[in-house]
Each structure stands twice: as C-alpha cells, then as structure tokens.
mmCIF file of C-alpha atoms in Angstrom:
data_model
loop_
_atom_site.group_PDB
_atom_site.id
_atom_site.type_symbol
_atom_site.label_atom_id
_atom_site.label_comp_id
_atom_site.label_asym_id
_atom_site.label_seq_id
_atom_site.Cartn_x
_atom_site.Cartn_y
_atom_site.Cartn_z
ATOM 1 C CA MET N 12 -3.465 16.509 -72.327
ATOM 2 C CA ALA N 13 -6.445 13.610 -73.939
ATOM 3 C CA TYR N 14 -8.444 11.179 -72.316
ATOM 4 C CA TYR N 15 -9.783 7.863 -73.984
ATOM 5 C CA ILE N 16 -12.955 6.780 -72.115
ATOM 6 C CA GLY N 17 -14.408 2.954 -72.479
ATOM 7 C CA ILE N 18 -18.170 2.035 -71.249
ATOM 8 C CA ASP N 19 -19.450 -1.107 -71.070
ATOM 9 C CA LEU N 20 -22.684 -0.146 -70.369
ATOM 10 C CA GLY N 21 -24.513 -3.850 -69.676
ATOM 11 C CA THR N 22 -27.466 -5.362 -69.292
ATOM 12 C CA THR N 23 -26.725 -6.477 -65.610
ATOM 13 C CA ASN N 24 -23.419 -4.722 -64.701
ATOM 14 C CA SER N 25 -21.153 -1.552 -66.005
ATOM 15 C CA ALA N 26 -17.937 -0.855 -65.736
ATOM 16 C CA ILE N 27 -15.364 2.767 -66.726
ATOM 17 C CA VAL N 28 -12.247 2.518 -68.103
ATOM 18 C CA THR N 29 -9.407 5.005 -68.534
ATOM 19 C CA PHE N 30 -6.525 4.468 -71.643
ATOM 20 C CA ASP N 31 -3.880 6.864 -71.592
ATOM 21 C CA GLY N 32 -1.780 5.327 -74.289
ATOM 22 C CA GLU N 33 -0.097 2.511 -72.777
ATOM 23 C CA LYS N 34 -2.512 1.835 -69.690
ATOM 24 C CA THR N 35 -5.806 1.053 -69.288
ATOM 25 C CA ARG N 36 -7.206 1.607 -65.442
ATOM 26 C CA VAL N 37 -10.598 0.226 -64.248
ATOM 27 C CA TRP N 38 -11.766 2.810 -61.950
ATOM 28 C CA LYS N 39 -13.730 1.371 -59.142
ATOM 29 C CA THR N 40 -17.104 2.264 -57.201
ATOM 30 C CA LYS N 41 -17.415 4.264 -53.815
ATOM 31 C CA GLU N 42 -17.672 0.429 -52.671
ATOM 32 C CA GLN N 43 -14.397 -0.328 -54.330
ATOM 33 C CA THR N 44 -15.986 -2.654 -56.783
ATOM 34 C CA ASP N 45 -14.576 -3.151 -60.482
ATOM 35 C CA VAL N 46 -18.092 -3.111 -61.618
ATOM 36 C CA THR N 47 -21.790 -0.816 -61.176
ATOM 37 C CA PRO N 48 -25.020 -3.146 -61.364
ATOM 38 C CA SER N 49 -27.267 -1.153 -63.818
ATOM 39 C CA CYS N 50 -29.562 -1.064 -61.113
ATOM 40 C CA ILE N 51 -32.464 2.153 -60.054
ATOM 41 C CA PHE N 52 -33.469 2.841 -57.019
ATOM 42 C CA VAL N 53 -35.804 5.458 -55.270
ATOM 43 C CA ASP N 54 -36.849 4.908 -51.968
ATOM 44 C CA LYS N 55 -40.346 6.626 -49.788
ATOM 45 C CA LYS N 56 -38.626 9.491 -50.183
ATOM 46 C CA GLY N 57 -37.810 10.253 -53.735
ATOM 47 C CA ARG N 58 -34.276 9.851 -52.982
ATOM 48 C CA ARG N 59 -32.579 7.918 -55.554
ATOM 49 C CA PHE N 60 -29.717 5.641 -55.887
ATOM 50 C CA ILE N 61 -27.408 3.376 -58.454
ATOM 51 C CA GLY N 62 -25.886 1.097 -58.497
ATOM 52 C CA ASN N 63 -25.139 -1.283 -55.506
ATOM 53 C CA LYS N 64 -27.014 0.833 -53.289
ATOM 54 C CA ALA N 65 -29.649 -0.121 -55.568
ATOM 55 C CA TYR N 66 -28.935 -3.462 -55.393
ATOM 56 C CA LYS N 67 -28.817 -4.476 -52.555
ATOM 57 C CA ALA N 68 -32.013 -2.676 -51.468
ATOM 58 C CA GLN N 69 -33.801 -5.762 -54.009
ATOM 59 C CA ALA N 70 -33.574 -8.135 -50.955
ATOM 60 C CA LYS N 71 -35.429 -5.640 -48.109
ATOM 61 C CA GLU N 72 -38.885 -6.295 -47.973
ATOM 62 C CA GLY N 73 -41.492 -2.717 -49.052
ATOM 63 C CA ASN N 74 -38.786 -2.402 -52.513
ATOM 64 C CA GLU N 75 -39.552 -4.553 -55.253
ATOM 65 C CA ASN N 76 -41.448 -1.670 -57.235
ATOM 66 C CA ARG N 77 -39.403 0.969 -56.345
ATOM 67 C CA ILE N 78 -36.103 -1.011 -58.392
ATOM 68 C CA ALA N 79 -35.504 -0.475 -62.505
ATOM 69 C CA LYS N 80 -33.154 -3.310 -64.367
ATOM 70 C CA GLN N 81 -32.316 -4.931 -67.158
ATOM 71 C CA PHE N 82 -33.770 -1.905 -69.099
ATOM 72 C CA LYS N 83 -30.871 -2.336 -71.422
ATOM 73 C CA ARG N 84 -32.757 -5.040 -73.033
ATOM 74 C CA PHE N 85 -35.567 -2.414 -74.536
ATOM 75 C CA MET N 86 -33.340 0.114 -75.680
ATOM 76 C CA GLY N 87 -34.165 1.849 -79.103
ATOM 77 C CA THR N 88 -38.093 0.266 -78.414
ATOM 78 C CA SER N 89 -41.324 2.291 -77.363
ATOM 79 C CA THR N 90 -41.580 0.224 -73.947
ATOM 80 C CA LYS N 91 -41.615 2.480 -70.562
ATOM 81 C CA ILE N 92 -39.713 1.114 -67.563
ATOM 82 C CA GLU N 93 -41.790 1.873 -64.347
ATOM 83 C CA LEU N 94 -40.115 2.725 -61.567
ATOM 84 C CA ALA N 95 -41.607 4.154 -57.970
ATOM 85 C CA GLY N 96 -45.116 4.713 -60.033
ATOM 86 C CA GLU N 97 -43.158 6.970 -62.825
ATOM 87 C CA LEU N 98 -42.730 5.955 -66.451
ATOM 88 C CA LEU N 99 -39.227 6.320 -67.723
ATOM 89 C CA THR N 100 -37.671 5.281 -70.783
ATOM 90 C CA PRO N 101 -34.929 2.676 -71.435
ATOM 91 C CA GLU N 102 -32.441 5.518 -72.400
ATOM 92 C CA GLU N 103 -33.756 7.747 -68.946
ATOM 93 C CA CYS N 104 -32.815 4.910 -67.441
ATOM 94 C CA SER N 105 -29.146 4.233 -69.108
ATOM 95 C CA ALA N 106 -28.704 7.727 -68.363
ATOM 96 C CA GLU N 107 -28.176 7.434 -64.807
ATOM 97 C CA ILE N 108 -26.063 4.698 -65.065
ATOM 98 C CA LEU N 109 -24.011 6.668 -67.434
ATOM 99 C CA ARG N 110 -23.869 9.321 -64.586
ATOM 100 C CA GLU N 111 -22.828 7.054 -62.314
ATOM 101 C CA LEU N 112 -19.598 5.572 -63.865
ATOM 102 C CA PHE N 113 -18.712 9.251 -64.343
ATOM 103 C CA ARG N 114 -18.864 9.415 -60.687
ATOM 104 C CA CYS N 115 -15.947 6.856 -60.506
ATOM 105 C CA LEU N 116 -13.659 9.389 -62.546
ATOM 106 C CA PRO N 117 -11.459 11.719 -61.036
ATOM 107 C CA GLU N 118 -12.885 15.034 -61.474
ATOM 108 C CA ASP N 119 -9.878 16.782 -63.486
ATOM 109 C CA ILE N 120 -10.863 13.618 -66.057
ATOM 110 C CA ALA N 121 -14.563 13.629 -65.773
ATOM 111 C CA LYS N 122 -14.565 17.563 -67.067
ATOM 112 C CA ALA N 123 -12.356 17.932 -69.697
ATOM 113 C CA GLU N 124 -12.790 19.065 -72.260
ATOM 114 C CA ASP N 125 -10.582 17.047 -74.319
ATOM 115 C CA ARG N 126 -11.918 14.172 -73.900
ATOM 116 C CA TYR N 127 -13.530 10.967 -75.848
ATOM 117 C CA THR N 128 -15.726 8.123 -74.584
ATOM 118 C CA VAL N 129 -16.523 5.066 -76.610
ATOM 119 C CA ILE N 130 -19.644 3.238 -75.505
ATOM 120 C CA THR N 131 -19.407 -0.729 -76.255
ATOM 121 C CA VAL N 132 -23.087 -2.243 -77.917
ATOM 122 C CA PRO N 133 -23.888 -5.967 -78.771
ATOM 123 C CA ALA N 134 -23.538 -7.033 -82.257
ATOM 124 C CA ALA N 135 -26.875 -7.215 -82.181
ATOM 125 C CA PHE N 136 -27.390 -3.968 -81.989
ATOM 126 C CA ASP N 137 -29.453 -2.487 -84.389
ATOM 127 C CA GLN N 138 -28.713 1.577 -85.918
ATOM 128 C CA MET N 139 -32.041 2.613 -83.730
ATOM 129 C CA GLN N 140 -30.531 1.308 -80.852
ATOM 130 C CA ASN N 141 -26.548 2.817 -81.401
ATOM 131 C CA GLU N 142 -28.456 5.978 -81.281
ATOM 132 C CA ALA N 143 -30.457 5.266 -78.583
ATOM 133 C CA THR N 144 -27.252 4.352 -76.955
ATOM 134 C CA LYS N 145 -26.111 7.454 -78.256
ATOM 135 C CA LYS N 146 -29.137 9.501 -77.287
ATOM 136 C CA ALA N 147 -28.902 7.994 -73.356
ATOM 137 C CA ALA N 148 -25.244 9.691 -73.719
ATOM 138 C CA GLU N 149 -26.181 13.124 -74.785
ATOM 139 C CA MET N 150 -29.216 13.060 -71.496
ATOM 140 C CA ALA N 151 -26.217 12.060 -69.529
ATOM 141 C CA ASN N 152 -24.185 15.039 -70.525
ATOM 142 C CA ILE N 153 -20.833 13.335 -71.512
ATOM 143 C CA GLY N 154 -20.178 15.040 -74.299
ATOM 144 C CA HIS N 155 -20.229 12.942 -77.838
ATOM 145 C CA VAL N 156 -19.854 9.318 -77.780
ATOM 146 C CA ALA N 157 -18.957 6.379 -80.217
ATOM 147 C CA VAL N 158 -20.238 3.082 -80.060
ATOM 148 C CA MET N 159 -18.306 -0.185 -80.760
ATOM 149 C CA GLN N 160 -19.174 -3.729 -81.212
ATOM 150 C CA GLU N 161 -18.885 -5.474 -77.373
ATOM 151 C CA PRO N 162 -16.958 -8.696 -79.577
ATOM 152 C CA VAL N 163 -14.748 -5.521 -81.035
ATOM 153 C CA ALA N 164 -13.914 -4.949 -77.569
ATOM 154 C CA ALA N 165 -13.420 -8.336 -76.745
ATOM 155 C CA ILE N 166 -10.477 -9.301 -78.854
ATOM 156 C CA MET N 167 -9.215 -6.117 -78.485
ATOM 157 C CA SER N 168 -8.748 -6.454 -74.443
ATOM 158 C CA VAL N 169 -7.332 -10.031 -75.319
ATOM 159 C CA MET N 170 -4.854 -7.784 -77.570
ATOM 160 C CA HIS N 171 -3.829 -5.661 -75.092
ATOM 161 C CA ASN N 172 -3.374 -8.651 -71.943
ATOM 162 C CA THR N 173 -1.628 -11.094 -74.550
ATOM 163 C CA ASP N 174 0.767 -11.243 -76.952
ATOM 164 C CA ILE N 175 -1.747 -12.022 -79.640
ATOM 165 C CA ARG N 176 -1.862 -10.044 -82.885
ATOM 166 C CA ASN N 177 -3.576 -12.178 -85.803
ATOM 167 C CA GLY N 178 -6.353 -15.053 -85.122
ATOM 168 C CA SER N 179 -9.911 -16.340 -85.520
ATOM 169 C CA PHE N 180 -11.628 -16.013 -82.206
ATOM 170 C CA VAL N 181 -15.298 -17.024 -80.935
ATOM 171 C CA ILE N 182 -16.484 -14.945 -78.034
ATOM 172 C CA PHE N 183 -18.802 -16.120 -76.128
ATOM 173 C CA ASP N 184 -20.377 -13.362 -74.124
ATOM 174 C CA MET N 185 -23.005 -14.944 -71.432
ATOM 175 C CA GLY N 186 -23.938 -12.312 -69.123
ATOM 176 C CA GLY N 187 -27.336 -11.553 -66.807
ATOM 177 C CA GLY N 188 -29.858 -12.110 -69.477
ATOM 178 C CA THR N 189 -28.675 -13.334 -72.539
ATOM 179 C CA LEU N 190 -26.154 -15.042 -74.497
ATOM 180 C CA ASP N 191 -24.175 -13.739 -77.054
ATOM 181 C CA VAL N 192 -22.231 -15.224 -79.227
ATOM 182 C CA ALA N 193 -19.349 -13.476 -82.083
ATOM 183 C CA ILE N 194 -17.319 -14.623 -84.809
ATOM 184 C CA ALA N 195 -14.241 -12.342 -85.237
ATOM 185 C CA SER N 196 -10.889 -12.180 -87.144
ATOM 186 C CA CYS N 197 -7.373 -10.107 -86.329
ATOM 187 C CA VAL N 198 -5.325 -9.563 -88.887
ATOM 188 C CA ASN N 199 -2.368 -7.287 -87.992
ATOM 189 C CA GLY N 200 -4.728 -6.068 -85.242
ATOM 190 C CA LYS N 201 -7.989 -4.911 -87.304
ATOM 191 C CA VAL N 202 -11.116 -6.852 -85.924
ATOM 192 C CA ASP N 203 -13.664 -7.939 -87.984
ATOM 193 C CA VAL N 204 -17.018 -9.492 -86.886
ATOM 194 C CA ILE N 205 -17.695 -12.442 -89.009
ATOM 195 C CA ALA N 206 -21.126 -13.536 -87.674
ATOM 196 C CA HIS N 207 -23.009 -13.196 -84.393
ATOM 197 C CA GLY N 208 -25.447 -14.676 -82.898
ATOM 198 C CA GLY N 209 -27.348 -15.170 -79.405
ATOM 199 C CA ILE N 210 -30.305 -16.666 -77.408
ATOM 200 C CA ALA N 211 -32.292 -13.313 -75.771
ATOM 201 C CA MET N 212 -33.561 -15.444 -72.434
ATOM 202 C CA CYS N 213 -29.714 -17.499 -71.424
ATOM 203 C CA GLY N 214 -27.743 -15.789 -68.810
ATOM 204 C CA GLY N 215 -27.337 -15.878 -65.135
ATOM 205 C CA ILE N 216 -30.690 -14.920 -64.473
ATOM 206 C CA ASP N 217 -31.506 -18.321 -66.194
ATOM 207 C CA ILE N 218 -29.357 -19.743 -63.820
ATOM 208 C CA ASP N 219 -31.009 -18.178 -60.529
ATOM 209 C CA ARG N 220 -34.415 -19.112 -61.880
ATOM 210 C CA LYS N 221 -33.377 -22.938 -61.965
ATOM 211 C CA ILE N 222 -31.552 -22.546 -58.449
ATOM 212 C CA VAL N 223 -35.362 -21.298 -56.407
ATOM 213 C CA ASP N 224 -37.153 -23.824 -58.633
ATOM 214 C CA ASN N 225 -35.816 -27.033 -58.528
ATOM 215 C CA ILE N 226 -33.757 -26.231 -55.181
ATOM 216 C CA ILE N 227 -35.295 -24.050 -52.657
ATOM 217 C CA LYS N 228 -39.257 -24.784 -53.706
ATOM 218 C CA PRO N 229 -38.404 -28.422 -52.748
ATOM 219 C CA TRP N 230 -37.243 -27.242 -50.017
ATOM 220 C CA LEU N 231 -39.709 -24.969 -49.033
ATOM 221 C CA LEU N 232 -42.365 -27.691 -49.867
ATOM 222 C CA ASN N 233 -40.908 -30.323 -47.858
ATOM 223 C CA ASN N 234 -40.262 -28.171 -45.111
ATOM 224 C CA GLU N 235 -42.476 -29.814 -42.350
ATOM 225 C CA ASP N 236 -41.940 -26.328 -40.284
ATOM 226 C CA TYR N 237 -44.335 -24.337 -42.677
ATOM 227 C CA GLU N 238 -47.753 -24.959 -44.463
ATOM 228 C CA ILE N 239 -47.618 -23.539 -48.276
ATOM 229 C CA PRO N 240 -49.582 -24.757 -51.091
ATOM 230 C CA ASP N 241 -48.226 -26.840 -53.857
ATOM 231 C CA ASP N 242 -48.712 -23.668 -56.138
ATOM 232 C CA PHE N 243 -47.520 -21.163 -53.998
ATOM 233 C CA MET N 244 -45.625 -19.816 -57.256
ATOM 234 C CA ARG N 245 -48.715 -19.109 -58.231
ATOM 235 C CA LYS N 246 -50.145 -17.405 -55.765
ATOM 236 C CA GLU N 247 -50.119 -13.159 -55.300
ATOM 237 C CA LYS N 248 -49.680 -13.723 -51.435
ATOM 238 C CA TYR N 249 -45.932 -15.702 -52.751
ATOM 239 C CA GLN N 250 -44.485 -13.001 -55.145
ATOM 240 C CA LYS N 251 -42.200 -11.434 -53.094
ATOM 241 C CA LEU N 252 -41.018 -14.698 -51.412
ATOM 242 C CA PHE N 253 -40.118 -15.361 -55.551
ATOM 243 C CA ARG N 254 -38.383 -12.609 -55.674
ATOM 244 C CA ARG N 255 -36.306 -12.600 -52.646
ATOM 245 C CA ALA N 256 -35.241 -15.888 -52.943
ATOM 246 C CA ARG N 257 -34.132 -15.414 -56.612
ATOM 247 C CA PHE N 258 -32.414 -12.476 -55.090
ATOM 248 C CA LEU N 259 -30.020 -14.803 -52.524
ATOM 249 C CA ALA N 260 -30.268 -17.382 -55.508
ATOM 250 C CA GLU N 261 -28.200 -15.035 -57.304
ATOM 251 C CA GLU N 262 -25.980 -14.448 -54.224
ATOM 252 C CA ALA N 263 -25.038 -18.295 -53.719
ATOM 253 C CA LYS N 264 -24.632 -18.662 -57.340
ATOM 254 C CA ILE N 265 -21.935 -16.054 -57.273
ATOM 255 C CA GLU N 266 -20.043 -17.423 -54.148
ATOM 256 C CA LEU N 267 -20.062 -20.834 -56.179
ATOM 257 C CA SER N 268 -17.832 -18.831 -59.046
ATOM 258 C CA SER N 269 -15.076 -19.877 -56.168
ATOM 259 C CA GLU N 270 -16.035 -21.561 -53.611
ATOM 260 C CA GLU N 271 -17.468 -25.980 -53.484
ATOM 261 C CA SER N 272 -20.563 -24.939 -51.541
ATOM 262 C CA ALA N 273 -22.796 -21.614 -50.134
ATOM 263 C CA ASP N 274 -25.735 -21.040 -47.892
ATOM 264 C CA ILE N 275 -28.655 -19.882 -49.226
ATOM 265 C CA TYR N 276 -29.853 -18.810 -45.559
ATOM 266 C CA GLY N 277 -32.084 -15.738 -43.498
ATOM 267 C CA THR N 278 -35.326 -14.796 -43.003
ATOM 268 C CA LEU N 279 -36.711 -13.448 -46.128
ATOM 269 C CA GLY N 280 -38.437 -10.481 -44.980
ATOM 270 C CA ARG N 281 -41.533 -10.103 -41.783
ATOM 271 C CA ASP N 282 -43.819 -9.722 -45.041
ATOM 272 C CA ILE N 283 -43.563 -12.778 -46.256
ATOM 273 C CA THR N 284 -45.159 -15.648 -44.126
ATOM 274 C CA ASP N 285 -46.628 -19.249 -44.836
ATOM 275 C CA GLU N 286 -50.693 -20.228 -44.427
ATOM 276 C CA ASN N 287 -50.779 -20.294 -40.825
ATOM 277 C CA GLY N 288 -48.317 -16.540 -40.438
ATOM 278 C CA GLU N 289 -45.561 -17.631 -39.508
ATOM 279 C CA GLU N 290 -42.296 -16.001 -41.087
ATOM 280 C CA ILE N 291 -40.145 -18.435 -43.420
ATOM 281 C CA GLU N 292 -36.433 -18.647 -42.876
ATOM 282 C CA LEU N 293 -34.566 -20.542 -45.186
ATOM 283 C CA ASP N 294 -31.222 -22.358 -44.608
ATOM 284 C CA ILE N 295 -30.182 -24.538 -47.849
ATOM 285 C CA THR N 296 -26.663 -25.446 -49.037
ATOM 286 C CA ILE N 297 -26.070 -25.607 -52.113
ATOM 287 C CA THR N 298 -22.813 -27.300 -54.245
ATOM 288 C CA ARG N 299 -21.020 -26.713 -57.770
ATOM 289 C CA GLU N 300 -22.162 -30.473 -58.307
ATOM 290 C CA GLU N 301 -26.181 -29.765 -57.908
ATOM 291 C CA VAL N 302 -25.955 -26.710 -60.119
ATOM 292 C CA GLU N 303 -23.616 -27.898 -63.206
ATOM 293 C CA ARG N 304 -26.127 -30.711 -63.144
ATOM 294 C CA LEU N 305 -29.305 -27.931 -62.904
ATOM 295 C CA ILE N 306 -28.053 -25.553 -65.984
ATOM 296 C CA ALA N 307 -26.845 -28.643 -67.802
ATOM 297 C CA ASP N 308 -29.301 -27.896 -70.366
ATOM 298 C CA LEU N 309 -28.885 -24.124 -70.800
ATOM 299 C CA ILE N 310 -25.258 -25.082 -71.076
ATOM 300 C CA GLN N 311 -25.818 -26.721 -73.954
ATOM 301 C CA GLU N 312 -28.623 -24.810 -75.386
ATOM 302 C CA ALA N 313 -25.437 -21.869 -75.422
ATOM 303 C CA VAL N 314 -23.393 -24.616 -77.208
ATOM 304 C CA GLU N 315 -25.795 -25.360 -80.215
ATOM 305 C CA CYS N 316 -26.118 -21.907 -80.705
ATOM 306 C CA ALA N 317 -21.627 -21.182 -80.764
ATOM 307 C CA ARG N 318 -21.788 -24.365 -83.309
ATOM 308 C CA ASP N 319 -24.564 -22.716 -85.043
ATOM 309 C CA THR N 320 -23.034 -19.309 -85.360
ATOM 310 C CA ILE N 321 -19.248 -20.799 -86.040
ATOM 311 C CA LYS N 322 -21.198 -22.625 -88.958
ATOM 312 C CA LYS N 323 -22.081 -19.309 -90.825
ATOM 313 C CA SER N 324 -19.259 -17.859 -90.663
ATOM 314 C CA GLY N 325 -17.660 -20.268 -92.692
ATOM 315 C CA ILE N 326 -14.172 -21.198 -90.875
ATOM 316 C CA PRO N 327 -13.329 -24.427 -89.893
ATOM 317 C CA ILE N 328 -13.376 -25.365 -86.019
ATOM 318 C CA ASN N 329 -9.735 -26.428 -86.425
ATOM 319 C CA ASP N 330 -8.672 -22.824 -87.397
ATOM 320 C CA PHE N 331 -10.149 -21.229 -84.111
ATOM 321 C CA ASP N 332 -6.963 -20.002 -81.444
ATOM 322 C CA ARG N 333 -9.325 -19.210 -78.774
ATOM 323 C CA ILE N 334 -12.821 -18.967 -77.171
ATOM 324 C CA VAL N 335 -12.687 -15.491 -75.520
ATOM 325 C CA PHE N 336 -14.960 -16.091 -72.280
ATOM 326 C CA ILE N 337 -17.293 -12.612 -71.409
ATOM 327 C CA GLY N 338 -19.820 -12.038 -68.345
ATOM 328 C CA GLY N 339 -20.333 -12.861 -64.875
ATOM 329 C CA PRO N 340 -21.727 -16.364 -65.298
ATOM 330 C CA CYS N 341 -18.802 -17.324 -67.149
ATOM 331 C CA ASN N 342 -16.000 -16.961 -64.022
ATOM 332 C CA TYR N 343 -17.425 -19.959 -63.380
ATOM 333 C CA LYS N 344 -14.699 -23.036 -64.997
ATOM 334 C CA PRO N 345 -17.132 -26.128 -65.496
ATOM 335 C CA LEU N 346 -18.980 -23.837 -67.896
ATOM 336 C CA ARG N 347 -15.771 -22.718 -69.303
ATOM 337 C CA ASP N 348 -14.655 -25.983 -69.325
ATOM 338 C CA ARG N 349 -18.004 -27.835 -70.617
ATOM 339 C CA VAL N 350 -18.133 -24.737 -73.021
ATOM 340 C CA SER N 351 -14.594 -25.544 -74.855
ATOM 341 C CA GLN N 352 -14.670 -29.437 -74.606
ATOM 342 C CA GLU N 353 -17.985 -29.610 -76.766
ATOM 343 C CA LEU N 354 -16.719 -26.930 -79.461
ATOM 344 C CA GLY N 355 -13.847 -28.628 -79.763
ATOM 345 C CA ILE N 356 -11.736 -25.462 -78.860
ATOM 346 C CA LYS N 357 -8.539 -25.405 -76.597
ATOM 347 C CA ASN N 358 -9.465 -23.694 -73.093
ATOM 348 C CA TYR N 359 -6.583 -20.818 -72.224
ATOM 349 C CA GLY N 360 -8.585 -20.172 -69.209
ATOM 350 C CA LEU N 361 -9.669 -16.563 -69.130
ATOM 351 C CA ASP N 362 -7.277 -13.828 -70.916
ATOM 352 C CA VAL N 363 -9.229 -10.991 -69.487
ATOM 353 C CA ASN N 364 -11.828 -10.580 -66.914
ATOM 354 C CA PRO N 365 -14.830 -11.931 -67.946
ATOM 355 C CA MET N 366 -16.574 -8.130 -66.276
ATOM 356 C CA THR N 367 -14.145 -5.557 -67.684
ATOM 357 C CA ALA N 368 -13.128 -6.985 -70.452
ATOM 358 C CA VAL N 369 -15.416 -5.693 -73.009
#
C-alpha cells in the first residue's frame, strides 16, 4: 500500500497529514495538538527538545540563548542559527522539525518504503530556497520529497472540503512572521498561481510586539509598585523582561481568538527585577476591542498588499469567488471581517482550518 504524506514546514508552526486516496488525516503531536511549533530548545545537559516543549521553554528564566525559531526565513542563505553556543544552518534546524513531525506518524507509515512526501513552500520561494527545503528533508532521512506552493495546497484543501471545482481566489496567508498573498485560479481541478506578493514583517510576531509596546510597557511605567526607567526597553537589564512579556502577549493573543478578553498575569521570573530589586509581576487584562485598535494599521497594510497583488493579476475584483484565510492570526474573526470588507470580497468564513490547510 502506498502512503501519501503532506507536510507544512512553517515559520512558526508545522503540521503533517496523510492522504489515503479518500480522506486526509492530520496527525497529532504527543501533546495532542494539530501543529508542532517550529522551535528547538537545548537544555543545560545538552538534550534537545522540539516542538511544544521547546516553545514552552521560552517562558522560563535562563533559556533565552538555548532556543532557535523563525529559521525558515533564512532557508537557502548562508545565515547561521546560534543555539546554545552551537552554529546550525537553517536546513539543519528544519531537519529537526521534520524528524519531529515524522514521530507523529504510526510506525508502519513512517518506515514504509512505498511512500510519497510533499512539503509546501511559499509562492515567493526561489529555486535555492526550494532546494534548501529538499536538503532539509534529506538531512532528516525522510527520503525523496517534492515541493508544492502553499497557495496551490490551500486551494486543494478548499476543493477537498467543499464542492468548489472552479473559480478565482485570493489566498491571504498571515503567519507568525510574514504575510503572503497569492492570486490563484482553478479550472476543472487544475490550480495556477497567477500573482503573488507579501510583506516580510507583517504577522503574529508584529501583533505581539504591539501588545507589548502599547499595553504592557505603559502598564509597567505607570505602576507605582515598580521603579522602572522610561527607556527600560533599551537597557540590557530589561531585555529578558521584553522577551518574556512578548511570550505572554502571544499567549493572550491566541486566547482572544475565542474569548472577548484575556489576562496577562504572573511573575516574569526571579531574575527579572526593577531598579530596587523588586520582582516584577504582571496583572493586565486586555480585550479584543483594544487589540483591534492596535492592529488596525497592520491590517490596513496587509489589505493594501492584497490590493496590489490583485491588481497585478489583472482579475476584476467582482470575479473572485472567495478569500482563503491561512495562518494562525486568521483564526481571529475581526481580522477576517476587516480584510473581506476592505477588499469587497464576501467572507465565507473558514472553509479550511487556517493552521493545517497547507
């Protein structure tokens, strides 16, 4: 029996699925999550942890230089990733994620000789980046792989989950670090990417940064319990505070995908203190309404990018069937509503899971 494996090797999160000719199955991690954080952590004993454990290690004191993430951005370049005093290539880091993904599979599939693997890549990836992705697969010892553009995979997911077989689509893919917009047409099941564009710094990380800069930072400066200088974000002493605050901001942002409010609460660590040596503890409630105001300019920038990409495609706005939303931030309904309204393309909701569609 042949096994067909699909992998989304993402900047922030990755996922693995199998297709048996009829049904697609997303394989869960040991922690029973659909996605594996694209994150590596090395503890003080030299042990490596990949995925969820590595992601959670960000919140603990002393781990700042023992974590590698966001390395997909450097695929196909000579940039080295520093991890616990060791220098790794982006391909070596990606290979670690691929190995972890294969651990999600049953042994009979993972070790089957008759298997075919596809890894999705951004439409903007060039030949060097595609080859780097294949090299990472080779390092992970998962055999020969083919690469497929993420917008094509997204449309195929929509076709698989709906009765749509023809049409023109805007694929709006906002991930953890970047925005990718692609225009694709589908005729009788054949998908063609007509145009693509994007913004390198327009994603979930930027939303986290806005929460830190506009909510957490003012709260710290206005809190009479702590003695913190106005320019504390520029001082080495407070860099750990910044990193951990950003982690808590991300957790709160994710919670706001399903709740109207979220708490940023807890001690940041014994090694994070104010000018008087007082341990700093956060106790902040943020709401969807606050975050919507904060990210309005970010969404507008994304909308303008989508407009430019649509213009490049030459397809009239009224000819588009729908927007396909991909990426974690697109779980946030106010973001989807705003993008749809600004572009003038009806929002049909989520035809596919933004986290696992590609």
